[in-house]
mmCIF file of C-alpha atoms and ligand atoms in Angstrom:
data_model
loop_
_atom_site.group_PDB
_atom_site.id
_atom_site.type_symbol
_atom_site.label_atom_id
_atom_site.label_comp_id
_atom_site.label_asym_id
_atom_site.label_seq_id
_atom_site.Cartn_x
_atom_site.Cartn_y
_atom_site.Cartn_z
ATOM 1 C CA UNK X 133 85.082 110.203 102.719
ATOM 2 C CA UNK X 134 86.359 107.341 104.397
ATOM 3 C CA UNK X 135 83.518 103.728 104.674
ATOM 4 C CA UNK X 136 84.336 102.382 108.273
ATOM 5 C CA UNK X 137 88.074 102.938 110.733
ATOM 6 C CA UNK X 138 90.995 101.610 108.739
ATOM 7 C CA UNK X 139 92.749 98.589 109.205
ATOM 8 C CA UNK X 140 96.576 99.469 110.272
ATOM 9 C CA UNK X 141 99.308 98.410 108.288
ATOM 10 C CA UNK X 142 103.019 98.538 109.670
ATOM 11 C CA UNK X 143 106.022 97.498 107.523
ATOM 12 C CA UNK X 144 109.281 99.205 107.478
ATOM 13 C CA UNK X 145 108.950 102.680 107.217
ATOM 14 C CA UNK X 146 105.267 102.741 106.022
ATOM 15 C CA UNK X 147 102.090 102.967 108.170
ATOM 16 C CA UNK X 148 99.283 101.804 105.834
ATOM 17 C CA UNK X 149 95.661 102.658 106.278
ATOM 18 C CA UNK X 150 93.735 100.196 104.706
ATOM 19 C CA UNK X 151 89.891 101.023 103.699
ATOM 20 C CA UNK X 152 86.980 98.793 102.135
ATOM 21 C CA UNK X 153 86.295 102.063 100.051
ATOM 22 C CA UNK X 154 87.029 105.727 100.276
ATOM 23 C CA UNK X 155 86.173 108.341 97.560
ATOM 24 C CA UNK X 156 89.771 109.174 96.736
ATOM 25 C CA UNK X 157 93.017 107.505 98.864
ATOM 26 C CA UNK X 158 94.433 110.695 97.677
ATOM 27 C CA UNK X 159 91.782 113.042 99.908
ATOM 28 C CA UNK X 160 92.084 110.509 102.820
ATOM 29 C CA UNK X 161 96.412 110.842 102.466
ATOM 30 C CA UNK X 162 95.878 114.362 102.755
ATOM 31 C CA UNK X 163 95.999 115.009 105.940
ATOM 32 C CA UNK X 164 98.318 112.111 106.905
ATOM 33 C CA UNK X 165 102.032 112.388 107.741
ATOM 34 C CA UNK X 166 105.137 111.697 105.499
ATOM 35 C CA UNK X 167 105.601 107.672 105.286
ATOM 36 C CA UNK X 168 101.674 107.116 105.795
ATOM 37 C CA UNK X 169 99.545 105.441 102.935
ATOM 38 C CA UNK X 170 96.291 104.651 102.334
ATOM 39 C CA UNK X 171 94.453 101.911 99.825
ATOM 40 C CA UNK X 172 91.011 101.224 99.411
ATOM 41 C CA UNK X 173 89.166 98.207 97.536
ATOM 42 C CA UNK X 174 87.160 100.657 95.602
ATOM 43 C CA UNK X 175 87.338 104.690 95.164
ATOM 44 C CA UNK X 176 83.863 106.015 94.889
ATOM 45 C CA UNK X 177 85.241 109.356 93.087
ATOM 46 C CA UNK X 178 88.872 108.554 92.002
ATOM 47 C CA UNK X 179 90.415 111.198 90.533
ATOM 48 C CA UNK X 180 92.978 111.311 87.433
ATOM 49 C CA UNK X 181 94.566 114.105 85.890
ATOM 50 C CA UNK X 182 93.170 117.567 84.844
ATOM 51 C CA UNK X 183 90.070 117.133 86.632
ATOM 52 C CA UNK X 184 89.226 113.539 84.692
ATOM 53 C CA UNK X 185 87.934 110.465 86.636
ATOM 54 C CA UNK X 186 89.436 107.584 87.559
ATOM 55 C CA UNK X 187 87.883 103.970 87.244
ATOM 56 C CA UNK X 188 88.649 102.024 90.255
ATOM 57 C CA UNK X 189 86.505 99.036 90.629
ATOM 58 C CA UNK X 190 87.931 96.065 93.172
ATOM 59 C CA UNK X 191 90.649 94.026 92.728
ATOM 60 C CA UNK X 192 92.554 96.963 91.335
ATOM 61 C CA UNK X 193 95.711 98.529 93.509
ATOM 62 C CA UNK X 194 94.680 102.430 94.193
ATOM 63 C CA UNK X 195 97.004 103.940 96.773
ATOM 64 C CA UNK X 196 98.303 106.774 98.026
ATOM 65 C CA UNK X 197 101.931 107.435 99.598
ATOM 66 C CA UNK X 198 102.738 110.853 101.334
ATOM 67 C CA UNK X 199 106.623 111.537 101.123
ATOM 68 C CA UNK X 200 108.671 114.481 102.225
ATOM 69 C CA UNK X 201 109.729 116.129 99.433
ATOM 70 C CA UNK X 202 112.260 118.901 98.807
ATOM 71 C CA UNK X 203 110.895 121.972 97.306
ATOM 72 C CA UNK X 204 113.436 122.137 94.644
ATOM 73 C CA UNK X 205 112.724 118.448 93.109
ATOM 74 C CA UNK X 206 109.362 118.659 93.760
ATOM 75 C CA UNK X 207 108.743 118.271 89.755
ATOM 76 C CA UNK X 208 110.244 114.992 89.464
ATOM 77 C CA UNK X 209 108.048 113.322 91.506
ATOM 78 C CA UNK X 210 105.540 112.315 88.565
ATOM 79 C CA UNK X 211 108.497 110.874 87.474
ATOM 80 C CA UNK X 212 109.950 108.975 89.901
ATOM 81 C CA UNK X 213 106.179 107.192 91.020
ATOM 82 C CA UNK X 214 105.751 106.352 87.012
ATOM 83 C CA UNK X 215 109.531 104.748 88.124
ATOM 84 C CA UNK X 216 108.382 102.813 90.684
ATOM 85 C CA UNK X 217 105.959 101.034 89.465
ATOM 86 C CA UNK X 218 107.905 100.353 86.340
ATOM 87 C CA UNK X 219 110.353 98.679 88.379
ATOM 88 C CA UNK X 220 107.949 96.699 90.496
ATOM 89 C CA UNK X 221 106.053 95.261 87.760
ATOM 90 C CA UNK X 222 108.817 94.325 85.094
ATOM 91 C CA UNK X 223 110.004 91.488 87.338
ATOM 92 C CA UNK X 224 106.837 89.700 87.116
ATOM 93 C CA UNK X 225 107.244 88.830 83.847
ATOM 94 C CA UNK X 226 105.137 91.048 81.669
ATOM 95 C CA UNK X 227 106.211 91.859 78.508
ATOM 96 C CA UNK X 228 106.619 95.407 76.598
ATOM 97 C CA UNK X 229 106.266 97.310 80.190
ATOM 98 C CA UNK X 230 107.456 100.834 79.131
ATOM 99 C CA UNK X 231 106.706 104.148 80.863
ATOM 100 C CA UNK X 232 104.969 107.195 78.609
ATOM 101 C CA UNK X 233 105.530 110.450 79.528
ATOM 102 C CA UNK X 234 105.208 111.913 82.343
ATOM 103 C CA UNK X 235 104.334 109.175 84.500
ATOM 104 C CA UNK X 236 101.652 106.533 82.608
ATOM 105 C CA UNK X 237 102.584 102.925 82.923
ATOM 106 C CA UNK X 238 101.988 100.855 79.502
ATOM 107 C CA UNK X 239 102.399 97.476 78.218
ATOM 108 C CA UNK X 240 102.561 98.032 74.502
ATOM 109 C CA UNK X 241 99.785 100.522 73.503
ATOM 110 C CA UNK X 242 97.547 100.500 76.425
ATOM 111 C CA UNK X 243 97.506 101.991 79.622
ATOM 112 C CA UNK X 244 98.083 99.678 83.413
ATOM 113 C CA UNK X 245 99.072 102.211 85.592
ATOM 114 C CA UNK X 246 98.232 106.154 85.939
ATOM 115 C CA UNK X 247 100.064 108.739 88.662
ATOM 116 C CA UNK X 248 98.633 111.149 90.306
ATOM 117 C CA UNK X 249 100.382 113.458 92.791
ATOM 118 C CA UNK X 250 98.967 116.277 94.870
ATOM 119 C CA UNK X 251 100.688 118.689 97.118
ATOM 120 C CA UNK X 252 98.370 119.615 100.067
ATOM 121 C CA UNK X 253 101.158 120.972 102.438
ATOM 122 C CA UNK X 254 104.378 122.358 101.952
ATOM 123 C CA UNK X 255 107.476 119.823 102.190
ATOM 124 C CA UNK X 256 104.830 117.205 101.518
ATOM 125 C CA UNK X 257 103.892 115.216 98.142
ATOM 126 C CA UNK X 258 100.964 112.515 98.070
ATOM 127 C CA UNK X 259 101.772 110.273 95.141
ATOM 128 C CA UNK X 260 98.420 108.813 94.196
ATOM 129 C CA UNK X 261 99.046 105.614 91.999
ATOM 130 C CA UNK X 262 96.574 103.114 90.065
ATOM 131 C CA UNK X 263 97.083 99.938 88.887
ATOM 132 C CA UNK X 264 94.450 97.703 87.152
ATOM 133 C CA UNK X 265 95.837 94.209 88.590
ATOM 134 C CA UNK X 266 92.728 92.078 88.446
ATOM 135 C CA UNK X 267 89.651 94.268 87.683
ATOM 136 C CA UNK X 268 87.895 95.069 85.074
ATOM 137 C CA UNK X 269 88.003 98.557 83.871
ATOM 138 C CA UNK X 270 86.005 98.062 80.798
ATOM 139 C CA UNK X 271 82.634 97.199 82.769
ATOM 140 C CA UNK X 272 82.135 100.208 84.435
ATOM 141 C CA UNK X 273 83.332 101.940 81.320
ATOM 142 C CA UNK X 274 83.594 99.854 77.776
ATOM 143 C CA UNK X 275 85.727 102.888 76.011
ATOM 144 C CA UNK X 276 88.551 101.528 78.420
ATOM 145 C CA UNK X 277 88.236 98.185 76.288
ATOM 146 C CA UNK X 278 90.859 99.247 73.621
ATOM 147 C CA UNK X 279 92.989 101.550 76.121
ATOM 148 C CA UNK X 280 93.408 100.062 79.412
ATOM 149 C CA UNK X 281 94.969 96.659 80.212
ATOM 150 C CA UNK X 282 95.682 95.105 83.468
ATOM 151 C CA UNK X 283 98.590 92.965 85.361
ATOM 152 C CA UNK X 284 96.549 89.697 85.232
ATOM 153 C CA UNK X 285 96.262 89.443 81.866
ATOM 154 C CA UNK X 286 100.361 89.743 81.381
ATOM 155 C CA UNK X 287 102.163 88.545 84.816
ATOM 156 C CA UNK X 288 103.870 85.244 84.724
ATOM 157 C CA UNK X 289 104.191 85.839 88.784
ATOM 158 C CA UNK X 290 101.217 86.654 89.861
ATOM 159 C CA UNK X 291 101.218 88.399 93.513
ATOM 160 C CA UNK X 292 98.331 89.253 96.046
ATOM 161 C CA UNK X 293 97.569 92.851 95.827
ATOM 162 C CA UNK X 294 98.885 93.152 99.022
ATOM 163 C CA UNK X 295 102.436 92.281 98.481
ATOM 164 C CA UNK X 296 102.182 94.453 95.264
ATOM 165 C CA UNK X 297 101.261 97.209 97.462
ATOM 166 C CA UNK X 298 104.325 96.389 99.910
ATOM 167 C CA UNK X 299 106.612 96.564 96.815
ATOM 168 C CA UNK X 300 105.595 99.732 95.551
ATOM 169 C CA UNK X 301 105.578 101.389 98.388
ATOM 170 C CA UNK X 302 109.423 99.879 99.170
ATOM 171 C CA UNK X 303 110.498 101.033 95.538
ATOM 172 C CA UNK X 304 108.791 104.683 96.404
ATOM 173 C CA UNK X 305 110.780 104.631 99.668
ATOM 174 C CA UNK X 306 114.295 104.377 97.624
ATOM 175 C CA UNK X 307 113.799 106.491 94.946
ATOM 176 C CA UNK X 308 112.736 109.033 96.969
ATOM 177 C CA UNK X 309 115.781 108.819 99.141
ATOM 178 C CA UNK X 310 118.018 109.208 96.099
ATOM 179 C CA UNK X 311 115.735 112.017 94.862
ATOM 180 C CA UNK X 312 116.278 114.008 98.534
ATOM 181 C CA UNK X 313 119.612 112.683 98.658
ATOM 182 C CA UNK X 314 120.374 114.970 95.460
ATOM 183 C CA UNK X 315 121.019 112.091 93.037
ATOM 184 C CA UNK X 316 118.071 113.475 90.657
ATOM 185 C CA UNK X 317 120.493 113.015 87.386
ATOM 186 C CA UNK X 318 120.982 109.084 88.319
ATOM 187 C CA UNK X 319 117.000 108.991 88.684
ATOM 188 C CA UNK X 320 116.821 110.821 85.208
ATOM 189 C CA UNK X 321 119.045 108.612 83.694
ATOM 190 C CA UNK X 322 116.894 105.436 84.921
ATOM 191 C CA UNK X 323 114.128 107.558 83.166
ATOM 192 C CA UNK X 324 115.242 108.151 79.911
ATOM 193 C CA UNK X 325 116.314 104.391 79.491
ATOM 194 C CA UNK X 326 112.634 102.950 80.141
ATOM 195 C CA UNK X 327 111.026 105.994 77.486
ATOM 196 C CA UNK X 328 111.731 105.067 73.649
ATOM 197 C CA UNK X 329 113.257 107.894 72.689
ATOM 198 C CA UNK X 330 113.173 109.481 68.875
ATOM 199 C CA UNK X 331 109.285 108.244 69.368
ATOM 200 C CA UNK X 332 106.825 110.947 66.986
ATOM 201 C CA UNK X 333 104.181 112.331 69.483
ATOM 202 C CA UNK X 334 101.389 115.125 69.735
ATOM 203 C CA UNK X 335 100.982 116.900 72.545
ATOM 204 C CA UNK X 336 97.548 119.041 73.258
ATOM 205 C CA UNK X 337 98.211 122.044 75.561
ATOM 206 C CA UNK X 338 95.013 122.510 76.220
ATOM 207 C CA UNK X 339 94.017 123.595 72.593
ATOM 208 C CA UNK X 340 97.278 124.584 71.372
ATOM 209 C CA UNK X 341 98.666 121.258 69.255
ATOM 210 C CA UNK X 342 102.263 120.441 68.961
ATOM 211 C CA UNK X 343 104.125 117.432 67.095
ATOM 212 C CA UNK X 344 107.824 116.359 67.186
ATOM 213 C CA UNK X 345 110.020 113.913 67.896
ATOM 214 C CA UNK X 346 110.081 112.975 72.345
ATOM 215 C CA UNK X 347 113.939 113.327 72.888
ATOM 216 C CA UNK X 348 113.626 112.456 76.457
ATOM 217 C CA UNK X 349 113.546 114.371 80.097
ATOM 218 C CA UNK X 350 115.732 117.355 80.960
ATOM 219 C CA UNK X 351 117.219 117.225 84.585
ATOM 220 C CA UNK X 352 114.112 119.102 85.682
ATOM 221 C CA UNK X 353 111.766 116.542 84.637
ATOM 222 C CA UNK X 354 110.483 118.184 81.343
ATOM 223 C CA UNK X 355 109.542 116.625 78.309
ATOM 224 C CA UNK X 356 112.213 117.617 75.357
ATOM 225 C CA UNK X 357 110.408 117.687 72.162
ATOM 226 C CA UNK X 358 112.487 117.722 68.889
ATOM 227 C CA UNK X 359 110.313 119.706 66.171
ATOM 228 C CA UNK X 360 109.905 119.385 62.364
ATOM 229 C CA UNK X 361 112.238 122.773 62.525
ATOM 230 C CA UNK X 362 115.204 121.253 64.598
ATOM 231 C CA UNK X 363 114.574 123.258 67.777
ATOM 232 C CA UNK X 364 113.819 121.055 70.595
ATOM 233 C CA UNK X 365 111.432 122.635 73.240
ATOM 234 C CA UNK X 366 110.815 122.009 77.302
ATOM 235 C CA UNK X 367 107.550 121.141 78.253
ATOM 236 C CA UNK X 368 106.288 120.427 82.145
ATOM 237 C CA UNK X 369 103.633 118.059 82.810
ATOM 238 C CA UNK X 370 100.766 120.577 83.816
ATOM 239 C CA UNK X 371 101.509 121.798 80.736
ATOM 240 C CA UNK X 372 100.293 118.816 78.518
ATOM 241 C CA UNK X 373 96.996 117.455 78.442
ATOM 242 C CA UNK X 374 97.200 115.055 76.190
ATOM 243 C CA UNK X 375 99.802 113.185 74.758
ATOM 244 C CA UNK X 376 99.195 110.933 72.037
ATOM 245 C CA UNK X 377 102.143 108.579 70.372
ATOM 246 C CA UNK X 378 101.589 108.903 66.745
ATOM 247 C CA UNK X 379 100.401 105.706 64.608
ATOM 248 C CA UNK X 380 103.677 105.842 62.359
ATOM 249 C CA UNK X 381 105.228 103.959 65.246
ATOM 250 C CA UNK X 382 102.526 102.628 67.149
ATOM 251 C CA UNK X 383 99.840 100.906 64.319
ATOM 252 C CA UNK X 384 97.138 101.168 67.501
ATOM 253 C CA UNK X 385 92.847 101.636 66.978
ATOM 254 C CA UNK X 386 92.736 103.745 69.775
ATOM 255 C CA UNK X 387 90.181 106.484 69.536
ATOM 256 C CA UNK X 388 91.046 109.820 69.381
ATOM 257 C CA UNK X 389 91.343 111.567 72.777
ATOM 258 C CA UNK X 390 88.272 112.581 74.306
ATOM 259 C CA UNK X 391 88.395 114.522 77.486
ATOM 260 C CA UNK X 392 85.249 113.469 79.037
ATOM 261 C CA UNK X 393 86.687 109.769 78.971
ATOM 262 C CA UNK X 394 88.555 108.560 82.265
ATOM 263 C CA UNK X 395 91.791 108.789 82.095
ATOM 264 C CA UNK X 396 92.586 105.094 81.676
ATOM 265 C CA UNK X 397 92.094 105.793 78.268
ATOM 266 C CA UNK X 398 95.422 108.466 77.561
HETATM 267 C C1 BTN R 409 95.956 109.550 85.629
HETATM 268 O O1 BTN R 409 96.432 108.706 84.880
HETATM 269 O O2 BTN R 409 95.319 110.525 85.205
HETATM 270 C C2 BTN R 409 96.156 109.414 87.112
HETATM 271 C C3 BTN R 409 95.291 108.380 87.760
HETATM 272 C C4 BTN R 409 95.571 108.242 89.242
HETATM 273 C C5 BTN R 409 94.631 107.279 89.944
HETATM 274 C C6 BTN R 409 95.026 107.033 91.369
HETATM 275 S S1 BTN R 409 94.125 105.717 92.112
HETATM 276 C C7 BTN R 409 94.746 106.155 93.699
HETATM 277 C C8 BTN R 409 94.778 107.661 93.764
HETATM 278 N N1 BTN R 409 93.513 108.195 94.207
HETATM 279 C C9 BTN R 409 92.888 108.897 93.264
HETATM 280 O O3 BTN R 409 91.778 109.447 93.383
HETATM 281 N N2 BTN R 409 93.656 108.942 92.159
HETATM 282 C C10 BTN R 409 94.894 108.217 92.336
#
């Protein structure tokens, strides 16, 4: 539920609706036409993956972009937001930004960014996207202490949330363009270079444990996993709860996962 009328955002193609606090930006997109966005200050009830909550305390960027979305590529989307912000945050200077599969922003072992996308109506896709810039994760929840990091502590540039917003939501505008314009292999491609491939991960479908080597994204956006057998295997991101990057190349004192944490912490 929204706190008080928006304050209306033009620039380019976006109309941003701009919110002291809502309970998810995603919820309030959901009705919204393509090229609309909303951010709020604070989310009273953000909302992560598979049901998990979503710290979003101020001075974080929590927005939500509905784009018009071909049915057929509608799977790369995770993909292609993870992209985005990737792009729009390595030029401020931080260090060690990688993506993690599907869509999780990092800088080294811990977690800046998370992506979630619903599909309320057909054609449409809202990308919901979080971004600890300068807030605090760790004081609403001190678990996030080890797992979560934010720009602030890593930007050489630092930018006004604002203007972060603006670039995101520029970078989401291209990539989508190429993604409808049927260039999803040159998107792909752009993928697979920001992942480190031949990286040993587990991945928890939902009880059922697997282990292997990440060989990268198929052209329909599905994890390739390269197993202790040789036989490499498709996975698509509903399908994975969890997936953890194993300690043999990642020496990291993160907890094991726990899936009534928030999801800052995968
Ligand atoms: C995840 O990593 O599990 C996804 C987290 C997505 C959080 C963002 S914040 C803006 C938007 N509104 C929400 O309720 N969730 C997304």
């Amino acid at each position: 539920m929204e706190s008080a009328a928006p304050t209306i955002l033009r620039s380019g193609i976006w109309t941003v609706h701009e919110y002291a606090s809502v309970n998810s930006t995603n919820l309030v997109a959901a009705g919204l036409p393509s090229w609309s966005a909303v951010r709020a200050q604070t989310q009273s009830a953000g909302r992560g993956r598979f049901q998990r909550s979503w710290v979003s305390d101020e001075g974080g960027l929590w927005l939500s972009a509905v784009v018009p979305i071909q049915p057929a590529i509608v799977r790369i989307v995770p993909l292609l937001a993870g992209l985005a912000v990737c792009d729009v945050v390595r030029p401020l200077g931080a260090e060690g930004v990688r993506m993690r599969w599907p869509n999780d922003v990092m800088i080294g072992k811990r977690k800046l960014s998370g992506v979630l996308i619903d599909q309320f109506r057909a054609g449409l896709a809202v990308i919901g996207l979080g971004i600890n810039v300068e807030n605090e994760p760790a004081r609403s929840d001190p678990s996030l202490r080890q797992s979560a990091t934010r720009l602030a502590d890593h930007w050489r540039q630092p930018l006004a949330i604002r203007d972060l917003m603006l670039r995101v939501l520029d970078r989401i505008h291209v990539l989508t363009e190429v993604l409808n314009g049927g260039d999803a292999p040159r998107l792909l491609a752009h993928v697979n270079q920001l992942w480190s491939k031949g990286r040993r991960v587990e991945l928890d479908l939902d009880g059922d444990v697997r282990t292997g080597r990440f060989s990268g994204v198929d052209q329909a956006g599905r994890l390739l996993l390269l197993d202790d057998r040789g036989v490499t295997s498709a996975f698509d991101p509903e399908q994975v709860r969890h997936l953890t990057e194993s300690p043999e190349f990642y020496a990291s004192n993160i907890s094991p996962h726990d899936s009534r944490r928030g999801c800052q912490a995968h």
